[in-house]
Coordinates of C-alpha atoms in Angstrom, one line a residue:
Chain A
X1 CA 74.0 114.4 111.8
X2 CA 72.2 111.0 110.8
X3 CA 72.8 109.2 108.4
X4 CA 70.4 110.4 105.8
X5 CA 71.8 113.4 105.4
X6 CA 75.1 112.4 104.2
X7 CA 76.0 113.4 100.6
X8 CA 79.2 112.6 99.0
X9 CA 80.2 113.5 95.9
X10 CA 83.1 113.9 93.4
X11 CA 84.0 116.6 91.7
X12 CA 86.1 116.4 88.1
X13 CA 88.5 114.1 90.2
X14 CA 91.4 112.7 89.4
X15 CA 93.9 110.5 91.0
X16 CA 97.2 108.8 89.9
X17 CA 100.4 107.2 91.4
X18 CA 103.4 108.7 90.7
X19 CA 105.0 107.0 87.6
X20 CA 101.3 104.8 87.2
X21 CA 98.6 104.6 84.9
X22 CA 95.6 107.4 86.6
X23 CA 92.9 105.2 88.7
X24 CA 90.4 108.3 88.2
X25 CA 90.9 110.8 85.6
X26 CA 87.9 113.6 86.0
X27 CA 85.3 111.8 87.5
X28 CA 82.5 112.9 88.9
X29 CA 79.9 110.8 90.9
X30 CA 77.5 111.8 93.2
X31 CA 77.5 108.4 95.8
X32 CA 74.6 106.6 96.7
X33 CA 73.4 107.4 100.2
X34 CA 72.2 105.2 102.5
X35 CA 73.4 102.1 100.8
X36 CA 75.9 99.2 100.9
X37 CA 77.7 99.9 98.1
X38 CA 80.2 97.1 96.7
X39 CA 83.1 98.5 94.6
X40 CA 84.6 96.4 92.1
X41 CA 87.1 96.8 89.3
X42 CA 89.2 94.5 87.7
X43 CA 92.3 93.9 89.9
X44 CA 94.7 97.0 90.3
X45 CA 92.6 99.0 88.7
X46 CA 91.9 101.3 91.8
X47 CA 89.5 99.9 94.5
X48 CA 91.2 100.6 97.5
X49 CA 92.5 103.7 96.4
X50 CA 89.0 104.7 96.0
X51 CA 87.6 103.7 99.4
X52 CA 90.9 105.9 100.9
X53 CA 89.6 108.3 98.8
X54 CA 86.0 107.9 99.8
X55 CA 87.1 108.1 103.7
X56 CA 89.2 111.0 102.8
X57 CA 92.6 109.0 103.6
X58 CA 94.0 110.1 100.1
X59 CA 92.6 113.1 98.7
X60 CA 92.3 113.9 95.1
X61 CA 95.4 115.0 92.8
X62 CA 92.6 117.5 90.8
X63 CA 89.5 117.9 91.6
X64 CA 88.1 117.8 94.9
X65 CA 85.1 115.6 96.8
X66 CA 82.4 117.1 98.7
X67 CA 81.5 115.4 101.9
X68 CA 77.9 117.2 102.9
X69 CA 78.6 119.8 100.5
X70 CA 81.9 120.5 102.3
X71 CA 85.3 120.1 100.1
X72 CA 87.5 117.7 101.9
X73 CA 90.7 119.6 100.1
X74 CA 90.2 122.7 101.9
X75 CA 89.3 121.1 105.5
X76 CA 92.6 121.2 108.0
X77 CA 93.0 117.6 110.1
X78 CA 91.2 119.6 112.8
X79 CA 88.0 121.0 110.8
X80 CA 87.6 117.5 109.5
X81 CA 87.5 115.7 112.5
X82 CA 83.8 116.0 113.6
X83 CA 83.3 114.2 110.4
X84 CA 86.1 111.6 110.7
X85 CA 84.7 110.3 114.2
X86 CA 81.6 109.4 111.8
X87 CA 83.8 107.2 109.6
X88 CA 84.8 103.7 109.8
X89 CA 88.1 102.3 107.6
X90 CA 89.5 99.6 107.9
X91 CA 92.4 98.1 105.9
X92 CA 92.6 95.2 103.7
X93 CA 95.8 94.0 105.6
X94 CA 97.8 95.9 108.7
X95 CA 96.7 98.5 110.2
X96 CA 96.5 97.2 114.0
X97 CA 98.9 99.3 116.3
X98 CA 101.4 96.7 116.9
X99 CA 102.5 97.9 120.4
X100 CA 99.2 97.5 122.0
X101 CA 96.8 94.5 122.5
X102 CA 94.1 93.7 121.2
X103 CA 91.7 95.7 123.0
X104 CA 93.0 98.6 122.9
X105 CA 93.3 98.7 119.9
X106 CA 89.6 98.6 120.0
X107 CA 89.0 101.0 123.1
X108 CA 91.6 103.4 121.3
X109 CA 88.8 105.6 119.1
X110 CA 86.3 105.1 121.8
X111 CA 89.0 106.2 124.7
X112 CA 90.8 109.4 122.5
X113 CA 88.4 111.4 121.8
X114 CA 86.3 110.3 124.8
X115 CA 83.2 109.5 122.1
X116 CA 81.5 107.6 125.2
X117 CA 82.5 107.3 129.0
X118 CA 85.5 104.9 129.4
X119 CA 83.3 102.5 131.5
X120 CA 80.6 102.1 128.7
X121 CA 83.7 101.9 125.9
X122 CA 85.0 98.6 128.6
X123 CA 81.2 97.3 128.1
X124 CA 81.4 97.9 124.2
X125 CA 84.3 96.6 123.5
X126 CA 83.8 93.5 125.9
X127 CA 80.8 92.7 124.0
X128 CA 82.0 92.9 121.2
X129 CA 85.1 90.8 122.3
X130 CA 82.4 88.2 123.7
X131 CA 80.4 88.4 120.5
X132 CA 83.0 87.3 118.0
X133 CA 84.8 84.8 121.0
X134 CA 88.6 86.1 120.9
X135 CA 88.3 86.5 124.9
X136 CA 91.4 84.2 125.1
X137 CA 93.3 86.9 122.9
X138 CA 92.0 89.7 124.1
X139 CA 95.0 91.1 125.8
X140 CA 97.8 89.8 123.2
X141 CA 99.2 91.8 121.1
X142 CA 98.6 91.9 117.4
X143 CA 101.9 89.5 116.7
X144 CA 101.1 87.4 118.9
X145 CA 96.9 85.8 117.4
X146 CA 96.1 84.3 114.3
X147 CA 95.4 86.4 111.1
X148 CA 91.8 85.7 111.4
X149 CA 92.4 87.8 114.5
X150 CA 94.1 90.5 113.6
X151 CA 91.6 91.3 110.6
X152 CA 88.5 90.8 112.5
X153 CA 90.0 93.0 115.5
X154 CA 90.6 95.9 112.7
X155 CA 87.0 95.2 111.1
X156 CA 85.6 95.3 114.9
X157 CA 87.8 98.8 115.4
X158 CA 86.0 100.1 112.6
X159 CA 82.9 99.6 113.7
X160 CA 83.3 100.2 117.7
X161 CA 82.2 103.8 117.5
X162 CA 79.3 103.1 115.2
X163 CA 80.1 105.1 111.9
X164 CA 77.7 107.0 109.7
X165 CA 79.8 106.4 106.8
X166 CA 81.6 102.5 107.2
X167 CA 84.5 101.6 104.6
X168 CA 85.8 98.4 104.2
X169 CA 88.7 97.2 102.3
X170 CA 88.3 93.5 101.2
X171 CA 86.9 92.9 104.8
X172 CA 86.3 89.0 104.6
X173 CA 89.9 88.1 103.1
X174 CA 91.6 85.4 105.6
X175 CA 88.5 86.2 108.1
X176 CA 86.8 82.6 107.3
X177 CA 83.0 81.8 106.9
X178 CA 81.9 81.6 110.2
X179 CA 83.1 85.1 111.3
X180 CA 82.6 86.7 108.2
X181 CA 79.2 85.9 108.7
X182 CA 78.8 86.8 112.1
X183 CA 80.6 89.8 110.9
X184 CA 77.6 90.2 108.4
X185 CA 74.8 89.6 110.8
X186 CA 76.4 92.2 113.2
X187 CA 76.2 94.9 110.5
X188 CA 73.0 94.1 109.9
X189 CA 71.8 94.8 113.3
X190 CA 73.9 98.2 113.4
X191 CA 72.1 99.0 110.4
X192 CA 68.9 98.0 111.6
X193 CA 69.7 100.7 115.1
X194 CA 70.4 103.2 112.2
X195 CA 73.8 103.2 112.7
X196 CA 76.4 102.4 109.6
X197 CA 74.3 103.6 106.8
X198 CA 76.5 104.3 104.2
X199 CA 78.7 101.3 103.6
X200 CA 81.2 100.8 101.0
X201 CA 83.5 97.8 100.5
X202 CA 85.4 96.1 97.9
X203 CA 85.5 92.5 98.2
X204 CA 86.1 89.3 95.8
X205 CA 83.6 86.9 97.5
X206 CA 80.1 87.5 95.9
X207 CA 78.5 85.2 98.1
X208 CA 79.2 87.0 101.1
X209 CA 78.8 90.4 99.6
X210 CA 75.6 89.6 97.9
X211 CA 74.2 89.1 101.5
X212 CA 74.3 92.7 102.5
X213 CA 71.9 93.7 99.0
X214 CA 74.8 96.0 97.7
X215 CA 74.7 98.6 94.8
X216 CA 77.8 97.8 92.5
X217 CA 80.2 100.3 92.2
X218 CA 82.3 100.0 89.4
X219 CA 86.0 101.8 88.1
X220 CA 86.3 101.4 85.1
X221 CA 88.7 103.8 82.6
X222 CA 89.0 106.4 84.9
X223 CA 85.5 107.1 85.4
X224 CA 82.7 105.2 88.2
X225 CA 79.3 103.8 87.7
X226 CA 77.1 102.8 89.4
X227 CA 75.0 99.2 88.5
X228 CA 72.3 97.2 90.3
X229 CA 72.7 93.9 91.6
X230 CA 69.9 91.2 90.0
X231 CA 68.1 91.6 93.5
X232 CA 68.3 95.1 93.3
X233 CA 67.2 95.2 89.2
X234 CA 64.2 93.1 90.2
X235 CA 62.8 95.2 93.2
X236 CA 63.4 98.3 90.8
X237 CA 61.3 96.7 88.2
X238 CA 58.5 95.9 90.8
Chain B
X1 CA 134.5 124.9 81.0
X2 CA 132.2 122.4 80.6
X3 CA 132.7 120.3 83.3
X4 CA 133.0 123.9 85.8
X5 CA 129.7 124.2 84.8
X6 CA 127.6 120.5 85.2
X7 CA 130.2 120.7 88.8
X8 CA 128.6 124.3 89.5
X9 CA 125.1 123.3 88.8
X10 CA 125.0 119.8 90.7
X11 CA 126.5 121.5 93.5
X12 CA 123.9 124.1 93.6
X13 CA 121.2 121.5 93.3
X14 CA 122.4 119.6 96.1
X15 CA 122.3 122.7 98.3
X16 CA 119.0 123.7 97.3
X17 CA 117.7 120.2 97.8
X18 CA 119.4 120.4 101.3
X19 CA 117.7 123.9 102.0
X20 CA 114.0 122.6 101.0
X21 CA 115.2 119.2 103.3
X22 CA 115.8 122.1 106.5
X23 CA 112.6 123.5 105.5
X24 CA 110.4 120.2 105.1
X25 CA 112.2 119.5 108.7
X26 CA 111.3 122.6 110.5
X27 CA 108.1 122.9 109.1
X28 CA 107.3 119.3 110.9
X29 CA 108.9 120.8 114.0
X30 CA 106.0 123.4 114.0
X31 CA 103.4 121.2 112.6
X32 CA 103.5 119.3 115.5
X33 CA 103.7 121.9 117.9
X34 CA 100.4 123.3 116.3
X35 CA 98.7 119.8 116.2
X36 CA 99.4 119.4 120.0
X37 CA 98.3 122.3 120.9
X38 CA 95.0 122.4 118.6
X39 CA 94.3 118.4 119.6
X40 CA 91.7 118.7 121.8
X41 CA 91.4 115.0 122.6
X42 CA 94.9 114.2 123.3
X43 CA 95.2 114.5 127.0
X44 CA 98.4 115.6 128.7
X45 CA 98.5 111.8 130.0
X46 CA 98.7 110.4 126.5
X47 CA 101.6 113.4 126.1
X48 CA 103.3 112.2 129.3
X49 CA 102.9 108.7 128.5
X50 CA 104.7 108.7 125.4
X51 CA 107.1 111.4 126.5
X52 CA 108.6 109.4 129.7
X53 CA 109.0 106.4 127.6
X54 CA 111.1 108.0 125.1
X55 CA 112.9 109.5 128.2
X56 CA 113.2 106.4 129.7
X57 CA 114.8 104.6 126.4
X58 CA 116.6 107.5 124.8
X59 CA 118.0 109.0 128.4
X60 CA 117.9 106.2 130.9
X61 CA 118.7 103.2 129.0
X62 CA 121.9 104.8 127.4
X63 CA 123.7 106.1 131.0
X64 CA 125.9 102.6 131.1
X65 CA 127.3 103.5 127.4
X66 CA 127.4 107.4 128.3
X67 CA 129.3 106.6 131.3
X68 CA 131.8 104.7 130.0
X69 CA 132.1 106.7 127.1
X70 CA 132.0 109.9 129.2
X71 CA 134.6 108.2 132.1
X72 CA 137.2 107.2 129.0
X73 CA 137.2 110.5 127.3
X74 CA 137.4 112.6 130.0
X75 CA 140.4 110.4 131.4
X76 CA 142.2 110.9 128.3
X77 CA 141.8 114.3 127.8
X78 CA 142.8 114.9 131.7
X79 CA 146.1 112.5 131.2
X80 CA 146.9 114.7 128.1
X81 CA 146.4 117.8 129.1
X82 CA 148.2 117.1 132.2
X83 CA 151.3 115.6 130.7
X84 CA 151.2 118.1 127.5
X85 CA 150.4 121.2 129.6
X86 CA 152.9 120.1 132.6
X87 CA 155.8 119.9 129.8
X88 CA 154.6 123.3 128.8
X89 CA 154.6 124.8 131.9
X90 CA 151.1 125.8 132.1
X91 CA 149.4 123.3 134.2
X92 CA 146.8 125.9 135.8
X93 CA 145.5 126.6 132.4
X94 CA 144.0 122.7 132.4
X95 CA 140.3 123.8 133.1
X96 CA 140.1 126.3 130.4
X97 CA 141.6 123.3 127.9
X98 CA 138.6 121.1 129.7
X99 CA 135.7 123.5 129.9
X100 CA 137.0 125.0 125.8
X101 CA 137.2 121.1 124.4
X102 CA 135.5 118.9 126.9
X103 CA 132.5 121.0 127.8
X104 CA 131.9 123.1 124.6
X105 CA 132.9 120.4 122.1
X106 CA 133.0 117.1 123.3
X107 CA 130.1 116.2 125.4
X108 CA 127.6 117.6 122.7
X109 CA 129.0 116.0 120.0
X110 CA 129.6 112.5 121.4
X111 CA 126.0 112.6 123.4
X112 CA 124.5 113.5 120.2
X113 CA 126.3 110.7 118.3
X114 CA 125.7 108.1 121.1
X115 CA 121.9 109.1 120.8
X116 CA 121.8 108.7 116.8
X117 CA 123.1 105.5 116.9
X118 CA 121.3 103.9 119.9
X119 CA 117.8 106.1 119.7
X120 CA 117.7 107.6 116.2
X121 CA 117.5 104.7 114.3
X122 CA 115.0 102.9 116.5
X123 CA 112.2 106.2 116.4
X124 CA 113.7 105.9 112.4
X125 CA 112.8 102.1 112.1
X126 CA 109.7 102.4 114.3
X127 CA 107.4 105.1 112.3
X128 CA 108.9 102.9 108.8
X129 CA 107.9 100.1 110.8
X130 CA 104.1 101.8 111.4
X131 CA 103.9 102.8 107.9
X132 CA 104.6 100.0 106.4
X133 CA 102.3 98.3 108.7
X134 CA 99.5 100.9 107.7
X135 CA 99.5 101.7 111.8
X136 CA 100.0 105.6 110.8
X137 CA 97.4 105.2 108.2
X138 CA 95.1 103.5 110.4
X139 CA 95.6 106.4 113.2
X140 CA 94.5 109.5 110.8
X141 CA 90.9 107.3 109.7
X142 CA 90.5 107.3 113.7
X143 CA 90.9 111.4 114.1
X144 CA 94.6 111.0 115.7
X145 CA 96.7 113.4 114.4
X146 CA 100.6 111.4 114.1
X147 CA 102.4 114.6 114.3
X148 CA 100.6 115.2 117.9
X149 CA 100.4 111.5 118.6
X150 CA 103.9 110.2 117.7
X151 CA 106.5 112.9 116.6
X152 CA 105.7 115.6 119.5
X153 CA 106.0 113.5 122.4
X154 CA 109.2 111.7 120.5
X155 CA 110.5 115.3 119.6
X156 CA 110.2 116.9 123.2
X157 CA 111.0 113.5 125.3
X158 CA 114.3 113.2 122.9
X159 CA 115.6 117.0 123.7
X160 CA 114.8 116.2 127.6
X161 CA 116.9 113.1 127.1
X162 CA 119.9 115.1 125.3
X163 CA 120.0 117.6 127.4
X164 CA 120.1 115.4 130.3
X165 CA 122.8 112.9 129.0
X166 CA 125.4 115.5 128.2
X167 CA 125.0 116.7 131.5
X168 CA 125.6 113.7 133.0
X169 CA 128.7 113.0 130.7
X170 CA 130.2 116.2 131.6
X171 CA 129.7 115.5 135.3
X172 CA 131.0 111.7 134.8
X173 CA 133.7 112.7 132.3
X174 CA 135.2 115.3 134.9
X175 CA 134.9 114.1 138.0
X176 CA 135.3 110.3 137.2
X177 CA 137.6 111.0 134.6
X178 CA 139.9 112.8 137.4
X179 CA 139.6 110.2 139.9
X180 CA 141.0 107.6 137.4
X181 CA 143.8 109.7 135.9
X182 CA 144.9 109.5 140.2
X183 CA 145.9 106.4 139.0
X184 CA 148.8 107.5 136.7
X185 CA 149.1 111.2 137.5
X186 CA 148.3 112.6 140.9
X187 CA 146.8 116.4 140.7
X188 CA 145.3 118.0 144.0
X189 CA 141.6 117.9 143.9
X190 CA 141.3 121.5 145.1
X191 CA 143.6 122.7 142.4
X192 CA 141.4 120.6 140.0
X193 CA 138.0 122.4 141.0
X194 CA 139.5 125.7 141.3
X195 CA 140.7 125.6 138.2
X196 CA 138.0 124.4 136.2
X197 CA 135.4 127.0 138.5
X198 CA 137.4 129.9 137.1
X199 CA 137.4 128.7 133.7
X200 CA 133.7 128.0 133.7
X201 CA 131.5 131.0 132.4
X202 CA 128.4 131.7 131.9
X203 CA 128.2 131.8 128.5
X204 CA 129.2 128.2 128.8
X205 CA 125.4 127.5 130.2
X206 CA 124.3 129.0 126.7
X207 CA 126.4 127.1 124.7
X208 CA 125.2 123.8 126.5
X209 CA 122.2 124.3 126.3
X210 CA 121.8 125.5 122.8
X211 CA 123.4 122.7 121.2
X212 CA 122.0 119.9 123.2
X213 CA 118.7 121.4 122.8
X214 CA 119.2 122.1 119.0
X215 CA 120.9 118.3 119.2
X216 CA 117.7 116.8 120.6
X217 CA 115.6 118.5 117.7
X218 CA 117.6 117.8 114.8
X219 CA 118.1 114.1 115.5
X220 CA 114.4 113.0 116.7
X221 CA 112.7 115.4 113.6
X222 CA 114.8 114.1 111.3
X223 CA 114.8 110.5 112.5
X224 CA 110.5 111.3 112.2
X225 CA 110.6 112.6 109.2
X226 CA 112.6 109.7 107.3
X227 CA 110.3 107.1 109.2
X228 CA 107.2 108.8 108.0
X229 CA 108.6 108.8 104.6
X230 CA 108.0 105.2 103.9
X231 CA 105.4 104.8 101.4
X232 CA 104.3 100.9 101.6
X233 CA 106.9 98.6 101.8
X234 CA 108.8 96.8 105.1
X235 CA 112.1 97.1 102.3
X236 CA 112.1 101.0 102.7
X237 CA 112.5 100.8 106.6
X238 CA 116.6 100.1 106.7
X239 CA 116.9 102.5 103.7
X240 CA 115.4 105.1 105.6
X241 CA 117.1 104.1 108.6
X242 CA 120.5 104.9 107.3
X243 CA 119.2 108.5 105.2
X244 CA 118.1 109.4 109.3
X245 CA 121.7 108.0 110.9
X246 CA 123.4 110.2 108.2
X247 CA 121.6 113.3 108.1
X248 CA 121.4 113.2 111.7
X249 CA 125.3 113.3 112.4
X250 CA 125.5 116.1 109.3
X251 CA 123.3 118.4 110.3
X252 CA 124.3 117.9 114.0
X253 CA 127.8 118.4 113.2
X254 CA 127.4 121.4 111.4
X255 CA 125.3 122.9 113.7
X256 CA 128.1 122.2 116.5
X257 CA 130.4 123.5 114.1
X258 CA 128.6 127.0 113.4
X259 CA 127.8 127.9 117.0
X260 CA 131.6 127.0 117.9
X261 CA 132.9 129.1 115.1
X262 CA 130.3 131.9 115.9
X263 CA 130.9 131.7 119.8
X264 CA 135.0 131.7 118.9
X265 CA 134.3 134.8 116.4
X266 CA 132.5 137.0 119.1
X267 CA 135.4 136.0 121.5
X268 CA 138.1 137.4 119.2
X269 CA 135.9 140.4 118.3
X270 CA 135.9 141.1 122.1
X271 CA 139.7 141.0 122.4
X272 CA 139.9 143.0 119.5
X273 CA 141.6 140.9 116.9
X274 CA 139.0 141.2 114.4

């Protein structure tokens, strides 16, 4: 599957926290494709919950979203899965394995389901490990590097295997300008293979976001819409 | 009338709570028997991996506190049956009072205690640890299945681990607990052996090995199960750290209980007083 033929799309959905206001109440959406897309809200009003929606980490209370015309509800963990390897998450905060280092945290989707032989997953993740300089912490585990660390190891794991569909939760928040912009520059060259098409992330820092020419996302009531950026309005207009 | 009533109807919600618990539990028993058998990807190395650690922690690490444990309560129950059963005149009878209390009742129970408290809590505080820390999260968005990843190899390595340690405090609790009643009380060995060989039967193997086994489940599905339960926050872990230590020991306990009352039932059905 490449990455043009991805459709994802919401059905009537709704989703709420127990004893909470709902974040979606009968939405329906058909994403864009092919796109960075940049979520935004105001704060609390659902943006993470909607990217672990959108990599079908939390599924809908009613309703039910459509991954290539497939409805994620009905799928089992093991009739998902050839979709899931083509998804990339990665959390806001946490979600290293804290009893392993570093790189194995990265070779770990690369290693399990043997997505490439384990000597090219070494090369990959070395690279990458090269790349963004953390050779020194390589081999440490998570409580043992910086935060700046931690959150650019789980942005690299989310992007080791090369994802069709790439979600990121607030993925320059403690990461710093330098790396997030290296960070930037790497996704543009994945995107510029053909790999990472569909991106989604929620993020505060419009500078940085900006940089990737994102469609806006927003929540809003319940519902989503979708806006242009200026950049985007004026290349429309052309 | 009142009051018969609100007691009848929280005491009926309580056991149907308990009854959907069991089934939420046992359901997690198979669903990660199915996930490790439909996981493609999971290697039998990962399996092993994961399995001889929890062997190694849950089984290995504990043999200094089993063996104490083991060597004290078996020296007790030796000195008393000896000096109770001498003053009664039925000394030979001491390895049916062994095999009957120490074998049935004892070593299961105690093993399984000793396990709660040293290895139940720690799987417990681990998985609330991991997802709290988004680590269980952050395994399903890469395609690993937790119940073949993490509760499977926890679940099989921690009835391996039972099974193993009660053994081993039977065999310490009978023959070290012997040698140190020589001390205070001197018994011939032979008459020892001989007595507790013709007491032994085999229905004795079944009994071992049903609750040990049914031990090992109960304490690492339920110490799983509360882990997992933590929805986001570090605060939840030592909350469901104690909700594992005491559903463990109940449901452990009452399962000891039921096959000892079931196993003594079919006994006096043989002889005929029931």
């Amino acid at each position: 599957m490449n990455s043009s033929a991805w459709s994802l799309r919401f059905e009537n959905v709704s989703y709420f926290h127990e004893g909470q206001d709902p974040i979606l109440e009968n939405a329906d959406f058909q994403f864009p494709i092919d796109q960075v897309c940049w979520v935004k809200s105001e704060e609390g009003e659902g943006k993470s919950t909607l990217l672990q929606l959108i990599a079908a980490l939390e599924l809908p209370k009613i309703g039910d979203y459509f991954i290539n015309d497939q409805s994620v509800k009905e799928m089992t963990f093991e009739e998902f899965l050839p979709t899931r390897l083509k998804i990339g998450y990665s959390f806001d905060y946490g979600g290293l394995l804290s009893n392993r280092t570093l790189k194995d945290n990265l070779l770990l989707p690369l290693l399990y389901h043997r997505l490439v032989p384990t000597k090219q997953a070494y090369q990959k993740v070395n690279s990458l490990i090269e790349m963004f300089d953390f050779a020194k912490f390589a081999d440490e585990r998570p409580a043992h590097v910086p935060g700046r660390l931690r959150k650019l190891t789980c942005l690299l794991r989310s992007v080791v295997h090369e994802p069709d569909l790439l979600v990121m939760d607030d993925p320059f928040v403690g990461l710093g300008l330098e790396t997030s912009e290296k960070f930037i520059s790497h996704l543009k060259d994945l995107r510029m293979q053909g790999k990472a098409g569909n991106i989604f992330l929620s993020s505060y820092d419009d500078q940085l976001c900006q940089k990737l020419n994102p469609v806006i996302i927003h929540i809003d009531a319940g519902q989503i819409y979708q806006t242009m950026t200026e950049v985007n309005k004026k290349v429309a207009n052309l | 009338m009142i009051k018969v009533v609100q007691t009848l109807d929280q005491l009926g919600r309580t056991l149907v709570m308990q009854f959907i618990y069991t089934w939420q539990i046992l359901s997690m028993v198979y669903l990660s028997c199915r996930a490790t058998f439909l996981d493609q990807a999971q290697g039998l190395r990962t399996i092993i991996g994961v399995l001889s650690a929890q062997v190694y922690f849950t089984g290995f690490q504990a043999l200094p506190l089993i063996s104490i444990l083991s060597l004290a309560t078996g020296g007790l129950l030796i000195l008393q049956a000896m000096s109770n059963l001498t003053l009664l005149g039925g000394s030979q009878v001491i390895g049916s009072f062994l095999i009957a209390v120490f074998v049935r009742e004892v070593a299961p129970l105690l093993t399984a205690l000793v396990v709660i408290a040293r290895s139940g809590t720690a799987v417990a505080s681990e998985l609330g640890n991991m997802r709290a820390n988004r680590e269980i999260d952050a395994l399903e968005s890469m395609g690993i299945n937790p119940l073949s990843f993490i509760v499977f190899p926890r679940l099989v390595g921690g009835i391996l681990s039972v099974v193993g340690l009660s053994f081993y405090f039977i065999a310490i609790g009978l023959i070290g607990g012997f040698l140190l009643t020589q001390f205070f009380h001197k018994m011939p060995i032979q008459f020892y052996f001989e007595s507790l060989l013709k007491a032994f039967a085999k229905e004795d193997v079944f009994i071992f090995l049903i609750k040990n086994t049914a031990s090992g489940v109960i304490i690492f599905i339920i110490s799983c199960y509360q882990g997992l339960s933590v929805k986001r926050s570090p605060h939840e872990v030592p909350q469901v750290t104690t909700q594992a230590v005491v559903k463990s020991i109940l449901y452990v306990t009452l399962f000891n209980l039921a096959v000892s009352a079931l196993y003594y039932l079919s006994r006096l059905q043989e002889l005929g007083v029931l």
